[in-house]
Short mmCIF file of C-alpha atoms and ligand atoms in Angstrom, two decimals:
data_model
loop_
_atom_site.label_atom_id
_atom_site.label_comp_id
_atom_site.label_asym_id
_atom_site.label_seq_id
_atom_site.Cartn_x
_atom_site.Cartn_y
_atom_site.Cartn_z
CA UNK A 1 2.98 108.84 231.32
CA UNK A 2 4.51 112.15 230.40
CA UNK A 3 3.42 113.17 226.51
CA UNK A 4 6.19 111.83 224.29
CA UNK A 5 6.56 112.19 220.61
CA UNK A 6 5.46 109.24 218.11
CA UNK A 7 9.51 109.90 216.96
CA UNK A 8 10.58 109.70 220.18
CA UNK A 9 8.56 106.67 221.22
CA UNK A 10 9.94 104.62 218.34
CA UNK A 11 13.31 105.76 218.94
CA UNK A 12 15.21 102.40 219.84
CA UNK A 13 17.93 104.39 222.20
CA UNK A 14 15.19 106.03 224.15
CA UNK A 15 13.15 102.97 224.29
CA UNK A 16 15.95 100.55 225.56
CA UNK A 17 17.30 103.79 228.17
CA UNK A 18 13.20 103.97 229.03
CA UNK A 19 13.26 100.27 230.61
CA UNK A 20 16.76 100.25 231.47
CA UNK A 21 16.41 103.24 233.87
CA UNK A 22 12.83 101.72 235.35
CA UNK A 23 14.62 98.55 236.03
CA UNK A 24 17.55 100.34 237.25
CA UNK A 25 15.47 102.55 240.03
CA UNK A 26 13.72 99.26 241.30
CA UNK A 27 17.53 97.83 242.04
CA UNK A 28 18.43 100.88 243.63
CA UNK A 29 21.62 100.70 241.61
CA UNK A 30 24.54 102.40 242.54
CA UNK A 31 24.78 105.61 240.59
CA UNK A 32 28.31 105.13 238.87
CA UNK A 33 27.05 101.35 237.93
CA UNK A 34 23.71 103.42 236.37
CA UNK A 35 26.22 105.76 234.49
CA UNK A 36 28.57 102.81 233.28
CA UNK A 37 25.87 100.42 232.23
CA UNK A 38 23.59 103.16 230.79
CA UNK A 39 25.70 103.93 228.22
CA UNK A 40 27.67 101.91 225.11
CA UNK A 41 31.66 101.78 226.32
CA UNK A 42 32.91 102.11 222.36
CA UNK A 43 31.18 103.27 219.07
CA UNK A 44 32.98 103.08 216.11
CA UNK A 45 32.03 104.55 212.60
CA UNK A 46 33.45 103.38 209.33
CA UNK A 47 33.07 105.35 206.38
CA UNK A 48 34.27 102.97 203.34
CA UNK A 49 34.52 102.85 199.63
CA UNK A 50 33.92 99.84 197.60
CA UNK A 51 34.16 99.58 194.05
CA UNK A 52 30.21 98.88 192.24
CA UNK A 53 29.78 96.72 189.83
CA UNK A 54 29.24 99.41 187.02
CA UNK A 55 32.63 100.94 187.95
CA UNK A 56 31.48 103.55 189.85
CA UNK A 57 33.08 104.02 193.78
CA UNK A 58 30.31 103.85 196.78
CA UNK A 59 30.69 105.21 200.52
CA UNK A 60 29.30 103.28 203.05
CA UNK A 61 28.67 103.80 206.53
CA UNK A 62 28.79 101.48 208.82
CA UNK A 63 28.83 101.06 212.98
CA UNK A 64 30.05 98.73 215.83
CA UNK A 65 28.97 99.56 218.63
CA UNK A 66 30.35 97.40 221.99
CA UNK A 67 27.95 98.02 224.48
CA UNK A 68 29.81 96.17 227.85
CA UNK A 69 32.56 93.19 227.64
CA UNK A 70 32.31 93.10 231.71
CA UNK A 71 30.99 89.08 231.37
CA UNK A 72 32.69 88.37 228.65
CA UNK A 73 33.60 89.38 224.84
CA UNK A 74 31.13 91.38 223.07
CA UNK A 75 28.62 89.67 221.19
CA UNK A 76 26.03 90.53 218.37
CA UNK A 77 24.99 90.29 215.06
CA UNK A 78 25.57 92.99 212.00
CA UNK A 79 22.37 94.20 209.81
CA UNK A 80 22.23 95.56 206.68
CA UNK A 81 19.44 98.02 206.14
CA UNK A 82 18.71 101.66 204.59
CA UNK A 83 17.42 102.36 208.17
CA UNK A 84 20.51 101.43 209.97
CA UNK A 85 21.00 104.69 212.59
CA UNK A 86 23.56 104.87 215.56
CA UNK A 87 21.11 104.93 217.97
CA UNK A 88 19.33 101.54 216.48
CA UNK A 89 23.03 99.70 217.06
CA UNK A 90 23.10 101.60 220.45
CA UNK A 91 19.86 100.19 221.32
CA UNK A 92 20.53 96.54 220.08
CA UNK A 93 23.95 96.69 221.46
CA UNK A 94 22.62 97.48 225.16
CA UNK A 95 20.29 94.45 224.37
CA UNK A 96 22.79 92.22 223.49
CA UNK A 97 24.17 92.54 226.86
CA UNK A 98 20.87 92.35 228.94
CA UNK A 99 19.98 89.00 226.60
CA UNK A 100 23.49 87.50 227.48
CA UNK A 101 22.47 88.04 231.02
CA UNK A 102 19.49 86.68 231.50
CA UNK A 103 20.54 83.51 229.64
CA UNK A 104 23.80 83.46 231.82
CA UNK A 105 26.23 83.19 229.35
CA UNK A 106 29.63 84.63 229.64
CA UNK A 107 29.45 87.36 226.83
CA UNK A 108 28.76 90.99 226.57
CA UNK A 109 27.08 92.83 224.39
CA UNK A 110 27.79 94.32 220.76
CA UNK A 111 25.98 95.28 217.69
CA UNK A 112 26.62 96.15 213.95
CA UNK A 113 25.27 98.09 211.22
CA UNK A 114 25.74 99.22 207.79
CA UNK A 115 23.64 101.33 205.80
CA UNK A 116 22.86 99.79 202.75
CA UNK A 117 20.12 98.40 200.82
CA UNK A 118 20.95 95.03 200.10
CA UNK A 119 18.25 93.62 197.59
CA UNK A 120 19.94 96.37 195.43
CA UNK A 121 22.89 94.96 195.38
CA UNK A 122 24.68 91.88 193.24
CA UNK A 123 26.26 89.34 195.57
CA UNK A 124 29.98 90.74 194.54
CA UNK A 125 28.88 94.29 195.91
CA UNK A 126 27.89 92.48 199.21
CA UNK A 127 31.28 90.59 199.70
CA UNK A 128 33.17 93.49 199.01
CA UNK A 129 31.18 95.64 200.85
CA UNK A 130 31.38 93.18 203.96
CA UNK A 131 35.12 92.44 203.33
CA UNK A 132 35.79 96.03 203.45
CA UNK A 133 33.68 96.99 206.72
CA UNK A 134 35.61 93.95 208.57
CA UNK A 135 39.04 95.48 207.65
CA UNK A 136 38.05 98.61 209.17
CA UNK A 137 36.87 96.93 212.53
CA UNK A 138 39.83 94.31 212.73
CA UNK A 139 41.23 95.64 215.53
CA UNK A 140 38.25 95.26 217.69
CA UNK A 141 37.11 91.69 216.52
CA UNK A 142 38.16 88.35 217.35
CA UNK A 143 37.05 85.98 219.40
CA UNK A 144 38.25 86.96 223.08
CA UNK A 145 37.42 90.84 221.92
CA UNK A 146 33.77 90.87 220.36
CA UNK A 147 32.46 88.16 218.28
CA UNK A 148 29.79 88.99 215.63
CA UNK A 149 26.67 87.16 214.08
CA UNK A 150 23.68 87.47 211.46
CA UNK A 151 21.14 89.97 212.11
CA UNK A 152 18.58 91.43 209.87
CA UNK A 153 19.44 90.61 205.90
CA UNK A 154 23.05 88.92 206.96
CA UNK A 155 23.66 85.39 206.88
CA UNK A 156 25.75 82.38 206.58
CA UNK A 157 27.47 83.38 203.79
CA UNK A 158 28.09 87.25 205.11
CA UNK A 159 29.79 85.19 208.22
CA UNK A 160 32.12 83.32 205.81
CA UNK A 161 33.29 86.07 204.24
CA UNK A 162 33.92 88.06 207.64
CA UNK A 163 35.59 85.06 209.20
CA UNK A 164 37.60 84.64 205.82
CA UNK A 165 38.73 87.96 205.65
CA UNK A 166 39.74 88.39 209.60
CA UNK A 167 41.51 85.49 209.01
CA UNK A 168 43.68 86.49 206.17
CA UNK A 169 44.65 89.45 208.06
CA UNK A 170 45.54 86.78 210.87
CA UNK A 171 47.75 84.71 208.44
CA UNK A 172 45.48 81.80 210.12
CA UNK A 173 42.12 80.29 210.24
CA UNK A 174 40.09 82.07 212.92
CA UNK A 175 36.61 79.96 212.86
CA UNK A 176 35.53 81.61 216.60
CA UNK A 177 35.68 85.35 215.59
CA UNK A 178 32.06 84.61 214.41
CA UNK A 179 29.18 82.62 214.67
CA UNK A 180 26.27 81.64 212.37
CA UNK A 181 28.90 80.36 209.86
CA UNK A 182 28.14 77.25 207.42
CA UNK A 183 28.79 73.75 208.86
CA UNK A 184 31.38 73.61 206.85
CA UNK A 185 33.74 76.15 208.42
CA UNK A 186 33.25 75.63 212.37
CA UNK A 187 29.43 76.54 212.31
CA UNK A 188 27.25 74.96 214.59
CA UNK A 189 24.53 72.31 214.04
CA UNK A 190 21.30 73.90 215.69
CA UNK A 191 22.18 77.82 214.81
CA UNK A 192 20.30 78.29 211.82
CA UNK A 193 16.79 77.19 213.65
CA UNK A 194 18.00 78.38 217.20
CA UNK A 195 16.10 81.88 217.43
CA UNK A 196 13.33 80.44 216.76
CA UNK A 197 13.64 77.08 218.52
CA UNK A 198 13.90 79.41 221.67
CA UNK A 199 10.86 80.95 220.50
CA UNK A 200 9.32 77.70 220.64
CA UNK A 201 10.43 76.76 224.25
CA UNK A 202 9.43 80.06 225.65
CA UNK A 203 5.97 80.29 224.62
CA UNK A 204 5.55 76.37 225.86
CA UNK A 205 6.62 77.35 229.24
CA UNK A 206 3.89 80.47 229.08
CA UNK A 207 1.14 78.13 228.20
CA UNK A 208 2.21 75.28 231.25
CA UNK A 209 2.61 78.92 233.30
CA UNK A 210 -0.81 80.40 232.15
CA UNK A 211 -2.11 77.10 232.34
CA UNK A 212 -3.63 77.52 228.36
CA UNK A 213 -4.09 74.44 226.34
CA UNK A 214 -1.68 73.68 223.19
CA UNK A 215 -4.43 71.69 221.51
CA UNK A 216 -5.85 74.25 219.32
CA UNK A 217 -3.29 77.39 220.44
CA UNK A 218 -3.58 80.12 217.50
CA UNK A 219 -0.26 81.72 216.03
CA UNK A 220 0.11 84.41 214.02
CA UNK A 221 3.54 85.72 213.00
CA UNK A 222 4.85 88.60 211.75
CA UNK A 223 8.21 88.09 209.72
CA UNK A 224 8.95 85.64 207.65
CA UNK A 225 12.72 85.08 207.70
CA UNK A 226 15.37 83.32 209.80
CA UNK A 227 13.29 83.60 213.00
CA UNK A 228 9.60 83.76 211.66
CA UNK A 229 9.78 81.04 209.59
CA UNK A 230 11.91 78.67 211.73
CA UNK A 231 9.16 79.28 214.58
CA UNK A 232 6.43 78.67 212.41
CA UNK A 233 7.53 75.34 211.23
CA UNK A 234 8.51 74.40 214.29
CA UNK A 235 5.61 75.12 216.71
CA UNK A 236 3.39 73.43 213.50
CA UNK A 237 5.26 70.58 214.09
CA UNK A 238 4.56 70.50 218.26
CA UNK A 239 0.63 70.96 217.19
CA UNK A 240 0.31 74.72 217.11
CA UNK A 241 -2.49 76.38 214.45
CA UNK A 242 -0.28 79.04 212.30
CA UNK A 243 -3.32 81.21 211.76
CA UNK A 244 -1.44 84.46 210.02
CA UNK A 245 1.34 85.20 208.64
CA UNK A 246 2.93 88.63 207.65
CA UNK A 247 5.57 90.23 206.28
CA UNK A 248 6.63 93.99 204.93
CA UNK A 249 4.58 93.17 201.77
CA UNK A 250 1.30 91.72 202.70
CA UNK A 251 0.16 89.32 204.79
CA UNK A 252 -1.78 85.96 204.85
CA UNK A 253 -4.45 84.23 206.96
CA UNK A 254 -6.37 81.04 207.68
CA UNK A 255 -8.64 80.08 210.61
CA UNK A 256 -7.89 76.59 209.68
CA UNK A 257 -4.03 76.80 210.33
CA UNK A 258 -1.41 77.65 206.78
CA UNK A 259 0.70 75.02 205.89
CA UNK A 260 4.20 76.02 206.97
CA UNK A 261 6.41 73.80 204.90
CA UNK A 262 4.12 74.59 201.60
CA UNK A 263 4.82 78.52 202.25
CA UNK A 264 8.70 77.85 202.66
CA UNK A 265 8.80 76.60 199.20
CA UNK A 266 6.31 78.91 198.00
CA UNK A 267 8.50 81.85 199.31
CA UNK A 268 12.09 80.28 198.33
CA UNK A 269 10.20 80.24 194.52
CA UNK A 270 8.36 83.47 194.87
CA UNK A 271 10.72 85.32 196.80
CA UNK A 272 7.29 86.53 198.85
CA UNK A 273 4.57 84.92 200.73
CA UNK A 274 1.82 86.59 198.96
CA UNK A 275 -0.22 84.61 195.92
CA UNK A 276 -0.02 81.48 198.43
CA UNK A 277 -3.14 79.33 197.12
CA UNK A 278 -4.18 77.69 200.53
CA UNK A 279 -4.87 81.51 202.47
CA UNK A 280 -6.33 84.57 202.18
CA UNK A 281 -4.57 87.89 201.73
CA UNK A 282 -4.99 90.29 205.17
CA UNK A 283 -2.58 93.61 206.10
CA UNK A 284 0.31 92.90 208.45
CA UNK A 285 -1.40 95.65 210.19
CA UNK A 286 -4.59 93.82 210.43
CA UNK A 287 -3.16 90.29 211.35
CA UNK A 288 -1.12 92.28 214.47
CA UNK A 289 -4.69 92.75 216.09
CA UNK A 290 -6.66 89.84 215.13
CA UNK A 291 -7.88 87.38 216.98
CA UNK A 292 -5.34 84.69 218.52
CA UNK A 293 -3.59 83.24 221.48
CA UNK A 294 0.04 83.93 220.73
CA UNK A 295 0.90 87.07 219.08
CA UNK A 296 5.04 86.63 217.79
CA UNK A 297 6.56 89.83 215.96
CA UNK A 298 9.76 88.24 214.23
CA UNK A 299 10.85 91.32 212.03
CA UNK A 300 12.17 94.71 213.09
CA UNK A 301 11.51 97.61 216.28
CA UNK A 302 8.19 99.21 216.54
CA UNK A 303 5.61 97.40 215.47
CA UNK A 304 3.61 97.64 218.65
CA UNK A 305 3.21 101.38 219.69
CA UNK A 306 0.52 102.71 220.99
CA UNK A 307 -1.16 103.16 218.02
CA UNK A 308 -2.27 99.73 218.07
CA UNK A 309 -1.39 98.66 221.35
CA UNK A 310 -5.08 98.81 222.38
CA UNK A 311 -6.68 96.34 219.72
CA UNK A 312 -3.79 93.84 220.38
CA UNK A 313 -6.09 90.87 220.96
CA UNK A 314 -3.66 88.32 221.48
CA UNK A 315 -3.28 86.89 225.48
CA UNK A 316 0.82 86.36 224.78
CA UNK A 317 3.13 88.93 223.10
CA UNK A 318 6.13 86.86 222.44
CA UNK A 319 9.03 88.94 221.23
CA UNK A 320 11.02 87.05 218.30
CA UNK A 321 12.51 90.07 217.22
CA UNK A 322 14.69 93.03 219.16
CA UNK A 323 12.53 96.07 220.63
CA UNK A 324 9.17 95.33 218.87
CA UNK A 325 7.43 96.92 221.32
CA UNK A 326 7.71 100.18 222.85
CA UNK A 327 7.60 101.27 226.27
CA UNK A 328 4.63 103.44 225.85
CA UNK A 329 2.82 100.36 223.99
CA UNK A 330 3.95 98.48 227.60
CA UNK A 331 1.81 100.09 229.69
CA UNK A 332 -1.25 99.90 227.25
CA UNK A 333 -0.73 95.95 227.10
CA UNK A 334 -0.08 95.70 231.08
CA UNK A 335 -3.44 97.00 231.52
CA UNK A 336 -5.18 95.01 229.11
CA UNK A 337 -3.14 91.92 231.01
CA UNK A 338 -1.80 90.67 227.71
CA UNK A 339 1.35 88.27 228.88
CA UNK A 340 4.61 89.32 227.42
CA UNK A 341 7.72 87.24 226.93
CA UNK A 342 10.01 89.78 226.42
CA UNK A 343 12.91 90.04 223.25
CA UNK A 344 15.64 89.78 225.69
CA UNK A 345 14.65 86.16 226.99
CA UNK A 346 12.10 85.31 223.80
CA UNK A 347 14.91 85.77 220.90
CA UNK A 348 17.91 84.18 222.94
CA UNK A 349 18.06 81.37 221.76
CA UNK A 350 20.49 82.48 218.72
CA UNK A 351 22.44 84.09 221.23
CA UNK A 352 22.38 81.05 223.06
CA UNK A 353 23.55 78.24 220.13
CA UNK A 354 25.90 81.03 219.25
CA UNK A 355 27.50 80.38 222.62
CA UNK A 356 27.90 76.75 221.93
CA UNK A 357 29.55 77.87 217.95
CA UNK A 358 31.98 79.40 219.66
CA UNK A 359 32.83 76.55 222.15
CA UNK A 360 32.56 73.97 219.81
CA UNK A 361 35.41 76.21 217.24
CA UNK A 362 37.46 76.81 220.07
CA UNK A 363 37.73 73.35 221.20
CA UNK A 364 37.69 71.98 217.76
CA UNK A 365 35.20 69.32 218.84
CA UNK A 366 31.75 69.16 217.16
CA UNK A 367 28.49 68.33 218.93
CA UNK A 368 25.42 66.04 217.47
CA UNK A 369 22.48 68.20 216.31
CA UNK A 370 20.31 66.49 219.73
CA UNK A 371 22.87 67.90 222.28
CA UNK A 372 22.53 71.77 221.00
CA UNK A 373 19.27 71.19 221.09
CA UNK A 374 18.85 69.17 224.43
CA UNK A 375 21.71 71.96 225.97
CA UNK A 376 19.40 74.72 224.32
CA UNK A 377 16.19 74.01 225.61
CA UNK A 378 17.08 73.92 229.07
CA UNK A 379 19.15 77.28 229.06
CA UNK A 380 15.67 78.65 227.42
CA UNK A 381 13.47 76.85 229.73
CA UNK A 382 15.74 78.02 233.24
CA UNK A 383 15.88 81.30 232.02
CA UNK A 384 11.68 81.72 231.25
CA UNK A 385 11.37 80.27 234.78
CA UNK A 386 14.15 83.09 236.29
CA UNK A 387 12.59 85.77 234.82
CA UNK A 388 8.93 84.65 235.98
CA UNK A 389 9.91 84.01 239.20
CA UNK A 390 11.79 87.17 239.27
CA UNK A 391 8.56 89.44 238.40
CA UNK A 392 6.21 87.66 241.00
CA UNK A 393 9.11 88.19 243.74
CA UNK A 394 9.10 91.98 242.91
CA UNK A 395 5.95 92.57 241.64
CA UNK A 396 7.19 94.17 238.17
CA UNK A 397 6.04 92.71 234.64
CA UNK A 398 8.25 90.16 232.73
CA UNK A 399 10.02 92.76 230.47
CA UNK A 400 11.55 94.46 234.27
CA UNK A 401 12.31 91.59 235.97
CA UNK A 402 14.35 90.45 232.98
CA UNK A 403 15.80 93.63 232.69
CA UNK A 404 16.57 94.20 236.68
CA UNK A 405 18.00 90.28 236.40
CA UNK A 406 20.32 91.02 233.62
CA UNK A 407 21.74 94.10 234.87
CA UNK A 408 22.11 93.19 238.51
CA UNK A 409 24.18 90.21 237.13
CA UNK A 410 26.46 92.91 235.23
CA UNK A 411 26.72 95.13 237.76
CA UNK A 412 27.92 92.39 239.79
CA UNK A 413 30.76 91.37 237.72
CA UNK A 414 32.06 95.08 237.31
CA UNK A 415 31.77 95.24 240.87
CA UNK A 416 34.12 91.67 241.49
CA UNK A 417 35.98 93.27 238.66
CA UNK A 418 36.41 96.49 240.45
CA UNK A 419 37.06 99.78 238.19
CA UNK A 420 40.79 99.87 236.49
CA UNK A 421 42.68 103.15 236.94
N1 LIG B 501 21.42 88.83 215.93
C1 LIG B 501 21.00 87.88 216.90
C2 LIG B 501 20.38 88.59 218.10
O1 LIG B 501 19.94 89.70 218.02
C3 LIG B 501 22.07 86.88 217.26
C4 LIG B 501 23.27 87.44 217.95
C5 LIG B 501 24.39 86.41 218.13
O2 LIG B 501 24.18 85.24 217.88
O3 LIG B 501 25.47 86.86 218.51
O4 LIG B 501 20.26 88.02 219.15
#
């Protein structure tokens, strides 16, 4: 591997391109298909004032980036973070697309950003600051143009207020122009624990594939939110041992297994994981390399690289959150024949019960919790055994043969669709 940069190895853009181009030389894809795919077709930037709540006026930036609507309207969620960069919504906009892909749902691919630290901010600063960003997008919302979701430190109620304030502009209710909404206004039953139901699915189909044992299968998670926590109760409940836990502030670990339900109210009363009685502190960084069967980063990019690639111990890498490994970290786990299920098919199942939000609002007709759930676990379960099949037939790892799937199933609809002039 040609000597890269620490910077440039955790650079999102450069790590999604990195794959992207790999998976696009093994399809011998047709160079103006490379060109169109490889890049986003839109990026808009909003700078925007809102009003603080001690009077003063802000500027925010924030991003929307469409990556390809060739399948279908965009789709993605919006995060809120100090760390928010153009090239991170480049990156997780490309993904978007690939994810839609593999799990064969008719969407493309979009992301959103704004820069912004939101635990510094009262709830009114967040609803005007969200209210504001989605009047300065309008145009390129709505539910047949690109349809957004939660992402990192967004929510239900951030949807609410976006779907609210497209739909004043709209002088109607518009419940499809996003998903991950409340129940109560055309969300879907199933979304909230969807990511990491998914999670769940995949990593049951890599232990029937590995042929591993679930009787006594050791977790440890890193992230604690939406996904982490919804995959930790979860695979507690199907028998799994939730060895570790960690998050941006500490970690937490028990050989015995931690009691998942006991740490969700211990967090909702803490606001943090750490002081939990019935574990013992350990370093994010030192629960990513301890000893387990299923590693699952549920947080943010980069938390494999190749600095501790190598001491990964873990026999599956299950990807809950977008690009949490990089490509130079790749390699290092291929040759230590660590089993990755990669972010594009591990975290799709939000993407995937988002699908069915946006069916459900546009037909107006509301399905039981069982049928998301039922109609969820097979899209997962098809799309694990796609991509597996896919690697063995080309020889290429999981994280390529998801790739090459997703984009060959792009670059056949542009090609159907033919180029407009
Ligand atoms: N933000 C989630 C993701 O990265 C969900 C996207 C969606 O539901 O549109 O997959």
């Amino acid at each position: 591997m040609a000597t890269i940069t620490l910077e440039q190895e955790i650079n999102p853009w450069e790590a999604q391109a990195a794959r992207f181009d790999f998976a696009a030389r093994k399809l011998n894809l047709d160079e103006g298909l490379w060109r169109v795919l490889r890049y986003p077709a839109r990026e808009i930037i909003v700078h925007f004032p809102v009003a603080m709540d001690n009077g003063h006026i802000e500027v925010f930036t924030g991003y929307r980036v469409q990556h390809s609507q060739a399948r279908g309207p965009g789709k993605g969620g919006i995060r809120y973070s100090p760390d928010v960069t153009l090239d991170e919504v480049r990156a997780l906009a490309s993904w978007m697309t690939w994810k839609c892909a593999v799990v064969n749902i008719p969407f493309g691919g979009a992301k959103g950003g704004v820069i912004c630290d939101p635990k510094k901010m009262s709830q009114g600063e967040l609803e005007r600051m969200t209210r504001r960003y989605t009047a300065e997008i309008i145009e390129f919302l709505g539910p047949e143009k690109d349809v957004p979701a939660p992402d990192v430190n967004t929510n239900e109620q951030t949807m609410a207020w976006i779907m609210d304030t497209y739909s004043m502009h709209m002088r109607q209710t518009v419940t499809a122009v996003v998903t991950g909404k409340p129940l109560s206004i055309g969300g879907s039953r199933g979304r909230r624990e969807a990511t990491g139901r998914g999670i769940m699915v995949v990593c049951e189909e890599a232990l029937k594939y590995l042929n591993i044992p679930r009787d006594g299968c050791r977790v440890i998670i890193q992230g604690f939110g939406n996904v982490g926590s919804n995959a930790a109760r979860l695979m507690q409940d199907r028998g799994y041992k939730i060895v570790g836990i960690g998050e941006y502030d500490g970690g937490l670990f028990n050989p015995n297994g931690i009691d998942i339900s006991s740490l969700e109210e211990h967090k909702l009363r803490n606001g943090t994981v750490l002081g939990f009685r019935n574990a013992e502190p350990m370093p994010t960084a030192e629960l990513l390399t301890a000893d387990c069967e299923i590693l699952i980063p549920a947080a943010t990019e980069n938390v494999i690289t190749s600095r501790n690639a190598e001491r990964i111990q873990a026999r599956i890498v299950c990807e809950g959150a977008n690009g949490p490994t990089t490509a130079v970290a790749d390699e290092i786990l291929a040759d230590k024949k660590v089993f990755i299920i990669p972010d594009i098919l591990a975290n799709a199942g939000g993407v995937t019960a988002s699908y069915f939000e946006w069916v459900q609002d546009r037909q107006g007709y509301f399905w039981k919790e069982s049928e998301v759930n039922e109609r969820l676990d097979s899209i997962l379960a098809e799309s694990f055994d796609d991509v597996t099949r896919y690697a063995e037939a080309h020889a290429v790892n999981n994280r390529i043969a998801a790739y090459m799937l997703a984009i060959d199933r792009v670059a056949f609809t542009i090609k159907q669709r033919g180029i407009y002039a």
